[in-house]
């Protein structure tokens, strides 16, 4: 169910309908669904830091709070679920692998939108081998059909003073060598450890500063290992890679611009430019979902309505047509296309600013002026479209 934000909007805005925006966001969110990651490793290895760096939620520190079961926490919002698994009891009658098997059985009995897509199995990068318990747990995950990224954490990157390049310690190099050709600790015989990738990561340097290393590669590998129908959910849930979101938003803009062109296939008076508003608002709602923005709750009462009035095309189309010799007072397919495409691009950039924390969502209404399509931008779009057609 969706409700309008406008019930308490200022008078002049009440006639405006924000439903297409809100419904498009809700529809896109339910279509993309939730991405679930399991992150497994000893307490203190750096799991919560990784989750915070890649997903940037302002959840209370991941790992705190009531566990689902001993050693297992589940955190989620609409687009992301994190299974935080640690605290395998040493000296328990059950091996860690058997404990993990029980956890996985418990999770598999949970609802479909909580099922794990990818596992990050975290090991401190100063280890020299995987322990037999770790190997048994990775085999357990593999047996459950889960792709495992072996994440080496808290890597100490050393800058070579001569070449300026970053490298790792000799010890870590030999750990990575061992991981490529693992052998049994006692017999020296080759063994199989069924992980998919090794990633070397840090979320800060050893002084606790900086933004880390290897995280871009970690999200790229995680995306590659995600099931096809969950890749978009991951692109939305993660907050490190903006180009992925742009790639998702561009076809949404293209589709809306074509729909706007079709709506104005028979030219209409500029006074009727508001007929484009539902198309443009639905486009904006879908883009907001890609940037994981819940504007309905983020924007103040009436701000969305104000925005809607600004983008409804009419004012812009009117001022715009005055400047085009011979355009008259009719809105045609080309102008509708260009206006919608330019609106989409402006909105995309604004969503990026909010997404990266550079713009306070409460100020979207005021900021839109800077992002709204300018006259020149629209003319450029029309020119591009003509070139594209010829
Ligand atoms: N030097 C360094 N310290 C880290 C790194 N990641 C986490 N830490 C520190 O390690 C401690 C444990 O991290 P946390 O993420 O809570 O581990 P968790 O128990 O596995 O969730 C914290 O004090 C972090 O500040 C890293 O990449 N480098
Ligand atoms: Mg933690």
XYZ file of C-alpha atoms and ligand atoms in Angstrom:
419
model
C 0.000 0.000 0.000
C 1.223 3.479 -0.786
C 0.051 6.699 0.746
C 0.499 10.185 -0.509
C 2.729 12.672 1.235
C 0.488 15.492 0.269
C -2.348 15.256 2.718
C -0.656 17.897 4.827
C 0.886 19.830 1.930
C 0.451 23.599 1.581
C -2.754 24.576 -0.156
C -1.548 25.353 -3.671
C 0.149 21.987 -3.950
C -2.733 19.771 -3.058
C -3.849 19.321 -6.637
C -0.547 17.744 -7.498
C -0.322 13.956 -7.492
C 2.890 12.398 -6.176
C 1.544 8.862 -6.451
C 3.454 7.966 -9.647
C 6.705 8.752 -7.842
C 5.918 6.838 -4.685
C 4.443 3.867 -6.509
C 7.381 3.643 -8.923
C 9.836 3.617 -5.998
C 7.859 0.914 -4.219
C 7.493 -1.157 -7.383
C 11.210 -0.896 -8.227
C 12.236 -1.798 -4.675
C 10.092 -4.886 -4.590
C 11.297 -5.926 -8.026
C 14.991 -5.544 -7.156
C 14.516 -7.146 -3.742
C 17.071 -7.592 -0.994
C 20.666 -8.772 -1.277
C 21.821 -11.025 1.548
C 25.469 -11.443 2.430
C 26.835 -13.776 5.093
C 30.022 -12.638 6.773
C 31.824 -15.236 8.819
C 34.954 -15.080 10.921
C 36.377 -14.798 14.402
C 35.404 -11.913 16.599
C 37.716 -8.944 16.008
C 38.839 -10.035 12.548
C 37.229 -6.930 11.003
C 33.812 -8.103 9.749
C 31.784 -5.131 10.937
C 34.364 -2.703 9.579
C 34.094 -4.301 6.128
C 30.313 -4.171 6.142
C 30.385 -0.538 7.210
C 32.918 0.388 4.525
C 31.097 -1.308 1.648
C 27.459 -0.786 2.573
C 27.682 2.416 4.651
C 24.530 1.967 6.649
C 24.004 3.946 9.803
C 22.930 0.829 11.605
C 24.262 0.520 15.121
C 27.552 -1.291 14.838
C 26.923 -4.535 12.994
C 27.289 -7.420 15.392
C 25.778 -5.665 18.409
C 22.314 -6.306 19.700
C 20.208 -9.410 20.163
C 21.447 -12.444 18.245
C 19.050 -14.582 16.178
C 20.803 -17.505 17.763
C 24.046 -17.712 19.689
C 26.814 -16.141 17.550
C 24.456 -15.210 14.676
C 23.024 -11.756 14.051
C 20.793 -10.664 11.186
C 20.658 -6.994 10.174
C 18.580 -5.733 7.302
C 16.788 -2.898 5.589
C 14.857 -3.078 2.308
C 17.818 -3.582 0.007
C 20.376 -5.350 2.208
C 20.522 -8.210 4.699
C 23.683 -9.133 6.605
C 24.134 -12.457 8.365
C 26.956 -11.762 10.835
C 28.282 -15.092 12.055
C 31.026 -15.405 14.667
C 31.749 -16.926 18.009
C 32.211 -20.591 17.283
C 32.589 -22.100 20.694
C 35.964 -23.655 21.210
C 35.695 -26.787 23.340
C 32.038 -27.238 22.483
C 30.990 -30.822 21.908
C 30.277 -29.722 18.346
C 32.980 -28.774 15.877
C 32.786 -25.262 14.375
C 31.787 -26.864 11.050
C 28.896 -28.670 12.733
C 27.845 -25.432 14.457
C 27.954 -23.641 11.106
C 25.886 -26.411 9.499
C 23.220 -25.815 12.129
C 23.293 -22.074 11.514
C 22.903 -22.639 7.761
C 19.984 -25.000 8.339
C 18.347 -22.394 10.579
C 18.828 -19.702 7.901
C 17.525 -21.883 5.075
C 14.261 -22.285 6.998
C 13.802 -18.499 7.039
C 11.834 -16.496 4.442
C 12.993 -16.317 0.818
C 14.130 -12.689 1.114
C 16.645 -13.622 3.850
C 18.492 -16.329 1.907
C 22.256 -15.927 1.522
C 23.638 -15.098 -1.940
C 27.363 -14.788 -1.253
C 29.662 -15.459 1.723
C 32.656 -13.463 2.840
C 34.768 -15.813 4.939
C 37.150 -13.530 6.839
C 40.623 -14.485 7.997
C 43.208 -12.202 9.537
C 45.931 -11.528 6.973
C 48.740 -12.265 9.433
C 47.688 -15.935 9.552
C 50.087 -18.346 7.904
C 47.589 -21.111 7.082
C 43.908 -21.780 7.237
C 43.149 -23.802 10.331
C 41.549 -27.236 9.882
C 38.394 -25.754 11.438
C 38.318 -22.962 8.822
C 38.840 -25.437 5.993
C 35.995 -27.609 7.315
C 33.707 -24.532 7.517
C 34.507 -23.464 3.957
C 33.689 -27.006 2.800
C 30.412 -26.777 4.701
C 29.514 -23.549 2.868
C 30.447 -25.052 -0.469
C 28.310 -28.122 0.272
C 25.397 -25.751 0.911
C 25.935 -24.338 -2.602
C 27.169 -20.941 -1.415
C 29.952 -19.065 -3.242
C 32.719 -18.137 -0.800
C 35.029 -15.143 -1.071
C 38.012 -15.659 1.198
C 38.648 -12.187 2.575
C 42.030 -11.556 4.171
C 41.488 -8.644 6.536
C 43.570 -5.842 8.019
C 46.229 -6.155 5.350
C 49.178 -3.950 6.126
C 50.027 -2.301 2.811
C 53.614 -1.205 2.561
C 54.688 1.531 0.206
C 57.913 0.831 -1.577
C 59.975 4.009 -1.042
C 61.670 3.642 -4.429
C 58.877 2.577 -6.793
C 56.052 4.181 -4.808
C 54.010 1.010 -5.321
C 52.109 -0.711 -2.541
C 52.913 -4.280 -1.641
C 52.387 -6.739 1.182
C 54.726 -8.505 3.557
C 56.667 -11.614 2.544
C 54.659 -13.556 5.123
C 51.383 -12.570 3.512
C 52.761 -13.415 0.075
C 53.558 -16.912 1.281
C 50.109 -17.258 2.887
C 48.553 -16.348 -0.484
C 50.854 -18.875 -2.186
C 49.711 -21.519 0.255
C 46.067 -20.618 -0.453
C 46.651 -21.115 -4.159
C 48.062 -24.613 -3.550
C 46.893 -25.631 -0.085
C 48.462 -28.648 1.535
C 47.636 -30.692 4.585
C 49.386 -29.415 7.679
C 50.515 -32.860 8.816
C 51.074 -34.856 5.640
C 51.974 -32.086 3.199
C 49.554 -33.641 0.691
C 47.583 -31.262 -1.569
C 44.069 -30.571 -0.292
C 40.985 -28.870 -1.709
C 39.633 -25.693 -0.162
C 36.526 -24.789 -2.154
C 36.572 -20.976 -2.058
C 36.086 -18.913 -5.217
C 38.483 -15.978 -4.715
C 41.026 -14.571 -2.286
C 40.731 -10.833 -1.662
C 43.277 -8.752 0.236
C 41.527 -5.956 2.096
C 41.858 -3.299 4.721
C 39.392 -0.703 5.908
C 42.041 1.630 7.365
C 45.796 1.704 7.800
C 47.589 0.474 10.891
C 47.234 3.896 12.473
C 43.467 3.639 12.071
C 43.467 6.234 9.271
C 42.486 6.280 5.598
C 39.709 4.574 3.710
C 41.255 1.198 3.076
C 42.398 -0.919 0.182
C 40.969 -3.714 -1.937
C 37.337 -2.831 -1.289
C 36.544 -1.958 -4.923
C 37.907 -5.356 -5.971
C 35.904 -7.012 -3.200
C 32.600 -5.545 -4.438
C 33.482 -6.383 -8.061
C 34.137 -10.048 -7.179
C 31.041 -10.202 -5.010
C 28.953 -8.929 -7.902
C 30.568 -11.454 -10.256
C 29.708 -14.308 -7.875
C 26.142 -13.162 -7.212
C 23.350 -15.101 -8.876
C 22.200 -13.360 -12.067
C 18.814 -12.334 -10.669
C 20.383 -10.816 -7.549
C 23.064 -8.708 -9.202
C 20.876 -5.610 -9.421
C 19.979 -5.984 -5.739
C 23.696 -6.003 -4.933
C 24.387 -2.996 -7.156
C 21.744 -1.118 -5.212
C 22.745 -2.329 -1.737
C 26.447 -1.506 -2.055
C 27.613 2.097 -1.806
C 31.134 2.053 -3.213
C 30.540 1.811 -6.942
C 28.512 4.710 -8.352
C 28.986 3.894 -12.062
C 26.960 0.688 -11.567
C 24.032 2.747 -10.378
C 24.370 5.143 -13.293
C 24.353 2.185 -15.704
C 21.098 1.023 -14.144
C 19.526 4.486 -14.229
C 20.304 5.362 -17.855
C 17.905 2.819 -19.435
C 15.192 4.031 -17.033
C 15.718 7.553 -18.394
C 15.696 6.316 -21.981
C 12.433 4.451 -21.498
C 10.749 7.426 -19.825
C 11.963 9.833 -22.524
C 10.514 7.562 -25.215
C 7.228 7.319 -23.317
C 7.125 11.121 -23.063
C 7.789 11.423 -26.798
C 4.953 8.992 -27.480
C 2.626 10.969 -25.195
C 3.370 14.096 -27.235
C 3.390 12.328 -30.630
C 0.443 14.477 -31.527
C 1.688 17.921 -30.427
C -0.173 19.372 -27.469
C -0.334 22.925 -26.180
C 2.463 23.767 -23.789
C -0.197 24.436 -21.208
C -0.731 20.663 -21.180
C 2.926 19.840 -20.464
C 1.765 18.506 -17.111
C 0.698 15.390 -18.975
C 4.382 14.460 -18.865
C 4.501 14.740 -15.089
C 3.374 11.174 -14.282
C 5.969 9.791 -16.702
C 8.732 11.975 -15.296
C 7.761 11.344 -11.695
C 7.691 7.571 -12.204
C 11.149 7.818 -13.788
C 12.405 9.803 -10.805
C 10.881 7.305 -8.385
C 12.684 4.426 -10.112
C 15.991 6.270 -10.074
C 15.541 7.026 -6.373
C 15.154 3.272 -5.783
C 18.420 2.582 -7.627
C 20.175 5.026 -5.301
C 18.423 3.341 -2.392
C 16.777 6.601 -1.370
C 13.509 6.488 0.495
C 12.493 10.026 -0.327
C 8.983 9.634 0.981
C 10.402 9.438 4.470
C 13.463 11.604 3.815
C 11.724 14.670 2.424
C 9.689 17.052 4.492
C 5.939 17.262 4.022
C 5.149 19.107 0.839
C 8.746 19.147 -0.375
C 8.081 16.307 -2.766
C 5.003 18.120 -4.029
C 6.999 21.271 -4.553
C 9.521 19.271 -6.457
C 6.773 17.737 -8.540
C 5.436 21.147 -9.486
C 8.920 22.252 -10.459
C 9.499 19.268 -12.667
C 6.017 18.938 -14.071
C 7.469 20.431 -17.180
C 5.039 23.208 -17.742
C 7.041 26.142 -16.479
C 10.179 24.889 -18.063
C 8.553 24.053 -21.370
C 7.003 27.482 -21.555
C 10.196 29.418 -20.900
C 11.996 27.113 -23.193
C 9.650 27.463 -26.149
C 9.920 31.228 -25.995
C 13.572 30.825 -26.800
C 13.194 28.556 -29.785
C 12.328 30.490 -32.913
C 9.343 28.977 -34.636
C 8.575 26.503 -31.877
C 5.288 28.217 -31.280
C 3.349 27.122 -28.247
C 3.119 23.422 -28.945
C 4.899 20.632 -27.166
C 6.012 17.968 -29.611
C 7.661 14.565 -29.358
C 11.200 15.889 -29.676
C 10.795 18.465 -26.957
C 9.006 16.000 -24.656
C 11.818 13.515 -25.163
C 14.529 16.095 -24.505
C 12.825 17.563 -21.451
C 12.357 14.145 -19.908
C 15.892 12.985 -20.678
C 17.348 16.184 -19.241
C 15.124 15.919 -16.166
C 16.315 12.338 -15.665
C 19.986 13.321 -15.923
C 19.517 16.177 -13.485
C 17.671 13.958 -11.045
C 20.337 11.244 -11.348
C 23.037 13.727 -10.385
C 20.994 14.994 -7.488
C 20.372 11.440 -6.243
C 24.124 10.806 -6.394
C 24.724 13.831 -4.192
C 22.223 12.629 -1.614
C 23.484 9.063 -1.848
C 27.080 10.112 -1.171
C 26.005 12.317 1.708
C 26.983 15.545 -0.060
C 23.426 16.836 -0.074
C 20.993 16.826 2.818
C 17.718 15.225 1.608
C 15.804 17.976 3.392
C 17.345 20.420 0.913
C 16.402 18.539 -2.266
C 13.612 20.970 -3.046
C 15.971 23.953 -2.905
C 18.803 22.181 -4.684
C 16.686 21.008 -7.607
C 17.082 24.388 -9.293
C 20.772 23.675 -9.755
C 20.126 20.243 -11.217
C 17.014 20.933 -13.233
C 17.537 20.780 -16.969
C 18.723 24.081 -18.309
C 17.663 25.486 -21.651
C 20.982 24.674 -23.263
C 20.923 21.143 -21.974
C 17.522 20.534 -23.501
C 18.566 22.017 -26.829
C 21.611 19.754 -26.792
C 19.373 16.742 -26.151
C 17.109 17.658 -29.012
C 20.107 18.088 -31.286
C 21.480 14.707 -30.165
C 18.149 13.096 -30.809
C 17.961 14.526 -34.311
C 21.478 13.335 -35.061
C 20.611 9.943 -33.617
C 17.569 9.681 -35.891
C 19.207 10.703 -39.142
N 44.565 -1.750 11.251
C 43.324 -2.115 10.941
N 42.412 -2.270 11.924
C 41.162 -2.666 11.588
C 40.814 -2.912 10.228
N 39.509 -3.307 10.194
C 39.072 -3.293 11.472
N 40.058 -2.909 12.323
C 39.953 -2.792 13.774
O 39.776 -4.093 14.319
C 38.872 -4.082 15.408
C 37.755 -5.099 15.190
O 37.022 -4.747 14.061
P 35.520 -5.178 13.828
O 35.144 -4.713 12.482
O 34.678 -4.750 14.974
O 35.644 -6.784 13.852
P 34.501 -7.876 13.989
O 34.470 -8.289 15.420
O 34.969 -9.014 13.125
O 33.207 -7.306 13.524
C 38.364 -2.654 15.507
O 39.066 -2.026 16.539
C 38.720 -2.031 14.180
O 38.995 -0.656 14.315
C 41.826 -2.732 9.211
O 41.613 -2.924 8.015
N 43.047 -2.336 9.637
Mg 31.360 -7.316 14.492
